[in-house]
mmCIF file of C-alpha atoms in Angstrom:
data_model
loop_
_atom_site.group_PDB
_atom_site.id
_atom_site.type_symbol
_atom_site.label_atom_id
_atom_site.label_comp_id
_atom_site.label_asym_id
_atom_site.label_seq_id
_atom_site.Cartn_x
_atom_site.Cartn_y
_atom_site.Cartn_z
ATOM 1 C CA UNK A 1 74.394 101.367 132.257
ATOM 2 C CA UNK A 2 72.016 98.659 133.000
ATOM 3 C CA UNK A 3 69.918 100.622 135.291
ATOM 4 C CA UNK A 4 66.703 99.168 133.886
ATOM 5 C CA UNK A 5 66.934 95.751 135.258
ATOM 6 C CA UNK A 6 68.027 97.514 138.751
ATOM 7 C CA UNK A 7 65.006 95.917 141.739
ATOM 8 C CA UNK A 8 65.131 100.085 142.474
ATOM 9 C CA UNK A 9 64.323 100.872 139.014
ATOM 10 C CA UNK A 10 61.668 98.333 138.623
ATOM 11 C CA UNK A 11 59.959 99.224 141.928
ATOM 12 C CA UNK A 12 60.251 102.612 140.268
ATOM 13 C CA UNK A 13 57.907 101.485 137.226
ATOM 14 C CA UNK A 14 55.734 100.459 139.753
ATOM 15 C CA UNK A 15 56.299 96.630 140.534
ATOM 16 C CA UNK A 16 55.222 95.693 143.641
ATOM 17 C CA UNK A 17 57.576 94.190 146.465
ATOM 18 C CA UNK A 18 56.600 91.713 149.077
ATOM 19 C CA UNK A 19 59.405 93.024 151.470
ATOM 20 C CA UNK A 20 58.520 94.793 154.787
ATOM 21 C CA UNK A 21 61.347 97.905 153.513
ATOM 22 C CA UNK A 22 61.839 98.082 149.412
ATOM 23 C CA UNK A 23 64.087 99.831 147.043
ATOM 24 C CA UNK A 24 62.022 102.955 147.265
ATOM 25 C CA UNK A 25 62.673 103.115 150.866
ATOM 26 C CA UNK A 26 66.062 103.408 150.131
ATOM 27 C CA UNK A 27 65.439 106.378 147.618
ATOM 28 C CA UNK A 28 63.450 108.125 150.338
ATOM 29 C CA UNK A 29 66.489 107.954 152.723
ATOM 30 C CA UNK A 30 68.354 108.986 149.586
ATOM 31 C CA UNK A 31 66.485 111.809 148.768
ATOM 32 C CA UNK A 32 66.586 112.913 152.369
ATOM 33 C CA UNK A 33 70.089 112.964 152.601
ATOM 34 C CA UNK A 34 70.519 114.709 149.337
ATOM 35 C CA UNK A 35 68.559 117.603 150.342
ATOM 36 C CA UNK A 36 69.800 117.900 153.007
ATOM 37 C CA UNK A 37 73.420 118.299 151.195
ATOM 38 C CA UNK A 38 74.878 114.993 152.961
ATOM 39 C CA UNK A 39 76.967 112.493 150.662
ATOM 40 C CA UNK A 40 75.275 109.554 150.084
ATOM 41 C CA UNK A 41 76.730 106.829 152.337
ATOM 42 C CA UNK A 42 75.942 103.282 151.101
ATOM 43 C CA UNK A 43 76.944 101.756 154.188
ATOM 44 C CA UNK A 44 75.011 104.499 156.398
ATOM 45 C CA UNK A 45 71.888 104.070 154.323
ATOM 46 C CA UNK A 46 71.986 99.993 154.349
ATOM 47 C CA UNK A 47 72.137 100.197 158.392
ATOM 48 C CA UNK A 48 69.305 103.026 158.402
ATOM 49 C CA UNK A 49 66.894 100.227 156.217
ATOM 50 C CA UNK A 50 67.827 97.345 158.224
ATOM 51 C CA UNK A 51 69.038 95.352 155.384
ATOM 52 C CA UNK A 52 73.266 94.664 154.433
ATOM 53 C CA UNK A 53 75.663 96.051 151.948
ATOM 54 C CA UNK A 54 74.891 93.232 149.535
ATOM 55 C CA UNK A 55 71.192 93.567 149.234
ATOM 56 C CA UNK A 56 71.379 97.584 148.489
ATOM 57 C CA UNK A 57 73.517 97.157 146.019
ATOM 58 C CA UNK A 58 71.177 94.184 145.046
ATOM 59 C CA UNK A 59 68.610 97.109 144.904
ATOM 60 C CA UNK A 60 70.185 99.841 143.486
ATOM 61 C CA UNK A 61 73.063 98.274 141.315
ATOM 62 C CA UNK A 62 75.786 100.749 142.241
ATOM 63 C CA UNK A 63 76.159 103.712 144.333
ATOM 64 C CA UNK A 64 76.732 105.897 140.682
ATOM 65 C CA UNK A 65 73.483 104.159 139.752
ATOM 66 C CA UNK A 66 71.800 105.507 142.607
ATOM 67 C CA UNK A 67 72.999 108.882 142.800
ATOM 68 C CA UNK A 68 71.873 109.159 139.211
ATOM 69 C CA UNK A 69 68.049 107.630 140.679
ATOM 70 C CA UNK A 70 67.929 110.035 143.381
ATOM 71 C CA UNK A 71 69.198 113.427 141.194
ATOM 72 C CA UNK A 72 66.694 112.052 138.319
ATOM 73 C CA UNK A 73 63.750 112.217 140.935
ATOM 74 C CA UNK A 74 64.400 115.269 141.601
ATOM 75 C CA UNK A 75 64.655 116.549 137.808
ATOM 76 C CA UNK A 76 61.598 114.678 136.892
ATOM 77 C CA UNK A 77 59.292 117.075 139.088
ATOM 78 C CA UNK A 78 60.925 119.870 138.069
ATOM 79 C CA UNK A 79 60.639 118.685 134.513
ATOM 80 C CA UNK A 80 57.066 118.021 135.061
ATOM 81 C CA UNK A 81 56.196 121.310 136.981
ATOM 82 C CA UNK A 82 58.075 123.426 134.165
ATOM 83 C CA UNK A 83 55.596 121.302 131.075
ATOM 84 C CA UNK A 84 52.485 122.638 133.512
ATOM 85 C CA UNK A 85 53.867 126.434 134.100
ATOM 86 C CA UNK A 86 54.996 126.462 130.087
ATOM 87 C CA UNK A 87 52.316 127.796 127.458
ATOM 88 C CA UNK A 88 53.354 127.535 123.194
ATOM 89 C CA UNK A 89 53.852 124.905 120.880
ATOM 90 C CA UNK A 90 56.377 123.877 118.458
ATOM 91 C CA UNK A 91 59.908 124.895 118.900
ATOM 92 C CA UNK A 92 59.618 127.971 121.226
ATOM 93 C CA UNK A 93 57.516 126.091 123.417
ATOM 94 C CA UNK A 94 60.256 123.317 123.329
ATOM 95 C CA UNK A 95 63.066 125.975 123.800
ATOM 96 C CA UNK A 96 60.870 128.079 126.576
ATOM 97 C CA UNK A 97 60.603 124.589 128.384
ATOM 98 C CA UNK A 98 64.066 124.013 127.841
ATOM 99 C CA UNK A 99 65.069 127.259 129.004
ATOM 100 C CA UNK A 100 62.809 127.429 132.498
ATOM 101 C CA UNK A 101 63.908 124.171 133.380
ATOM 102 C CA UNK A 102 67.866 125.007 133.335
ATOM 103 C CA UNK A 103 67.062 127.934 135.335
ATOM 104 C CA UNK A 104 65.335 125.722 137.807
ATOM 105 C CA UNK A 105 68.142 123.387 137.850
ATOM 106 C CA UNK A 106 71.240 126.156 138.561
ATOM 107 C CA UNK A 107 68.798 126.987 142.127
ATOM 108 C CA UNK A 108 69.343 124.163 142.793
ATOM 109 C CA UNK A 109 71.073 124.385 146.145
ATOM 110 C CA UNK A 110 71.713 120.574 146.636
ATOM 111 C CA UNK A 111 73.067 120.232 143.191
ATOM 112 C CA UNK A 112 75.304 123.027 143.697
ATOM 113 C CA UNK A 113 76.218 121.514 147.194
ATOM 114 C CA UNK A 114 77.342 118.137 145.031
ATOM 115 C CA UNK A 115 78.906 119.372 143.143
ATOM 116 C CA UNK A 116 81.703 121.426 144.981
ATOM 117 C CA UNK A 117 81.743 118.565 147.130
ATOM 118 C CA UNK A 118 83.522 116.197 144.516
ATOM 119 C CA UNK A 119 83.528 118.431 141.122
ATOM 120 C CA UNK A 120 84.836 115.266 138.307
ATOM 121 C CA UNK A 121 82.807 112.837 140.142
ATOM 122 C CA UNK A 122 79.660 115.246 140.070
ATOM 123 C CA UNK A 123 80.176 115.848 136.615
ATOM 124 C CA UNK A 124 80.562 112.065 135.705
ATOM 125 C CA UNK A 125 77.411 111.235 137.574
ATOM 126 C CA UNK A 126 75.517 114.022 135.276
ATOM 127 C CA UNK A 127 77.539 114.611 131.826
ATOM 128 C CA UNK A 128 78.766 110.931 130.977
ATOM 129 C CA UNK A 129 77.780 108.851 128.038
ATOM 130 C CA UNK A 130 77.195 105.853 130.398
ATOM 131 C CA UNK A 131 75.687 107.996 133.140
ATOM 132 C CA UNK A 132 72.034 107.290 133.841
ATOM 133 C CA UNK A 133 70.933 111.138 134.373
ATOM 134 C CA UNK A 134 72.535 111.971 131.273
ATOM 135 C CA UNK A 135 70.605 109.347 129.095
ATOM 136 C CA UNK A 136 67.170 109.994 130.908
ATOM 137 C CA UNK A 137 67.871 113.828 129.687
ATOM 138 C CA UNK A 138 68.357 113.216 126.412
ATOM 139 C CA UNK A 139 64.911 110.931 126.455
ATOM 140 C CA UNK A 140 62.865 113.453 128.139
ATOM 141 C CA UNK A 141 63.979 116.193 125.217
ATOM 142 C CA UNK A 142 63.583 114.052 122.616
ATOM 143 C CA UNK A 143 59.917 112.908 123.190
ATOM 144 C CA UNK A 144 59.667 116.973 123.899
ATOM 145 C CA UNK A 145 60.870 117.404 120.370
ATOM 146 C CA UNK A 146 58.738 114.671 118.780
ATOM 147 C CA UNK A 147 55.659 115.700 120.181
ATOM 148 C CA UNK A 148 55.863 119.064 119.250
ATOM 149 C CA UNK A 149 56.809 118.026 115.525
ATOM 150 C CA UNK A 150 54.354 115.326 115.221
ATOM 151 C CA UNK A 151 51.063 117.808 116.679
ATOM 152 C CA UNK A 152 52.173 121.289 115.282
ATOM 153 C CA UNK A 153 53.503 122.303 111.876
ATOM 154 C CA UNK A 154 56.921 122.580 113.191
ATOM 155 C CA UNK A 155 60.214 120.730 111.347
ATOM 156 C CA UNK A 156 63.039 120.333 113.666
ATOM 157 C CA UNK A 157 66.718 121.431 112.001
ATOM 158 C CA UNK A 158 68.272 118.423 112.273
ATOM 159 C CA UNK A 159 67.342 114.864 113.136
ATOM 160 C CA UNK A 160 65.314 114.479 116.696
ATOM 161 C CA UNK A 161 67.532 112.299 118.079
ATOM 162 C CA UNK A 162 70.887 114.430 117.274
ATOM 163 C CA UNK A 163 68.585 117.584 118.490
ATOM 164 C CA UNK A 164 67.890 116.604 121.513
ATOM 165 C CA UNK A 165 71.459 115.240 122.561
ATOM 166 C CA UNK A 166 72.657 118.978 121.441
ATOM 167 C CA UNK A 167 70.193 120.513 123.489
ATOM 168 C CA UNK A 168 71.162 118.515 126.276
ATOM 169 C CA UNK A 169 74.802 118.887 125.927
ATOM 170 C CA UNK A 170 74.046 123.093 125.700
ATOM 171 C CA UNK A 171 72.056 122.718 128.880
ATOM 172 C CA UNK A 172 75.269 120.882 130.287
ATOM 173 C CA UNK A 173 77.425 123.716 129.245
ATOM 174 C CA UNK A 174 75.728 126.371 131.011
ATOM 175 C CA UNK A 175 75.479 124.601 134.181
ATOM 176 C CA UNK A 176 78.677 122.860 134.317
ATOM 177 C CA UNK A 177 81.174 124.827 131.860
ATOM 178 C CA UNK A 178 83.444 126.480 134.439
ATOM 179 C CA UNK A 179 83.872 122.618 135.983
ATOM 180 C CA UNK A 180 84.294 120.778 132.591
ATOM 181 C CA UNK A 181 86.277 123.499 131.075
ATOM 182 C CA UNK A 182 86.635 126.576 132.900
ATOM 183 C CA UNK A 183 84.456 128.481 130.764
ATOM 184 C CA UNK A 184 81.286 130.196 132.225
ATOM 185 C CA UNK A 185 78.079 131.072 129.708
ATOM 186 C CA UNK A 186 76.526 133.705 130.659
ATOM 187 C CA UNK A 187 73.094 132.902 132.485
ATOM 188 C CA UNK A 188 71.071 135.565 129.756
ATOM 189 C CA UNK A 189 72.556 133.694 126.459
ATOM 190 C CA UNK A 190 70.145 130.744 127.869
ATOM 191 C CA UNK A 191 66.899 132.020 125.763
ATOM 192 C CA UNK A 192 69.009 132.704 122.338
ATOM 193 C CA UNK A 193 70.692 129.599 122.383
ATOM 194 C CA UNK A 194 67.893 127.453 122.741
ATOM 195 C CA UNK A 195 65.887 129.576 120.338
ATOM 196 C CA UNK A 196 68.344 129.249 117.686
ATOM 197 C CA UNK A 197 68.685 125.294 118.496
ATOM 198 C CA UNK A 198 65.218 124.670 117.860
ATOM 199 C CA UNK A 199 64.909 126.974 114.817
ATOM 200 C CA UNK A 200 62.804 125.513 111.782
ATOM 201 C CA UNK A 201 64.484 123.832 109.395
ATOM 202 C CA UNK A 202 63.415 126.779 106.282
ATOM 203 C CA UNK A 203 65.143 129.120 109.099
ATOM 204 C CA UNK A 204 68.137 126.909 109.757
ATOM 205 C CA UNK A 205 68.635 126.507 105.570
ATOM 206 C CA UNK A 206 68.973 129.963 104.688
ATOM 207 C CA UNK A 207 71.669 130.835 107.386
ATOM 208 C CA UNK A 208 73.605 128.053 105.933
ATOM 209 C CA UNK A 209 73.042 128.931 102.607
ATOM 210 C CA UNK A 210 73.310 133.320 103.627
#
């Protein structure tokens, strides 16, 4: 997806707009009605600015693209609030991050609420290889990762940028397994599996050679 070169997701990286209402007006609206568990209604929202069809979309590209904005605003705080409330370095501070911010994400009561609302759409929105959320996630874990390996002692398993996809696709298992394939992880497994992700690389050698 394109979403860079969206007016919504430059006015996002902080270009300013001459308009009287902007594309972040829009995600305000959008944010509202997500919290407040409503679908997100293109046509509702473009009558609420003042503006048409054709200039929201102008805005936000797509109504996937800007689902995917308004989800990702929310999972940027919480991302940011979990790096504050997190203490450690190398890879258990990367899996205790990991780890606090999934169980953030499953209280979610909004994403829970879109979710049941539209399960395979919901899950294309957040799992797909084209979906914005989904590429922002993997991102945010991999300059996670490379931080932690370039300040501490710390040599990831595998290469960064196939670690953090695999940590973002275990993340996506435990909150969306019983929709993508009817199988529910357990909520506890959450701290293991990370752990054993982000396992040094002497550590992840000698199981594979035990």
């Amino acid at each position: 997806m394109q979403s860079e070169t969206t007016p919504l997701a430059r006015a996002l990286a902080g270009e300013a707009s001459s308009c009287t209402v902007t594309p972040l007006d829009a995600l305000k609206i959008g944010r509202k009605r997500w919290l407040n568990g409503e679908r997100i209604n293109m046509g509702a929202i473009a009558k609420e600015l003042g503006v048409n069809r054709a200039t929201l979309f102008r805005w936000v590209g797509s109504r996937d693209l800007f689902i995917g904005e308004v989800i990702w605003s929310f999972y940027r705080e919480l991302l940011d609030a979990t790096y504050e409330d997190t203490v450690g370095h190398g890879p258990d501070y990367v899996a205790s991050v990991c780890e606090r911010l999934l169980r953030k994400v499953m209280k979610s009561e909004p994403l829970q609420q879109f979710i049941q609302q539209d399960p395979q759409y919901a899950i294309r929105i957040l799992t797909s290889k084209f979906s914005l959320f989904q590429t922002r996630s993997v991102d945010a874990v991999w300059k996670l990762i490379t931080e932690q390996s370039r300040n501490t002692n710390w040599v990831p398993p595998i290469d960064e940028d196939d670690l953090a996809f695999l940590i973002v696709r275990l993340g996506e298992s435990f909150l969306y397994g019983d929709v993508i394939s009817g199988h529910k992880t357990e909520i506890t497994q959450i701290a293991t599996a990370f752990r054993l992700l982000t396992a040094g690389r002497d550590c992840a050698e000698r199981h594979v050679n035990s």
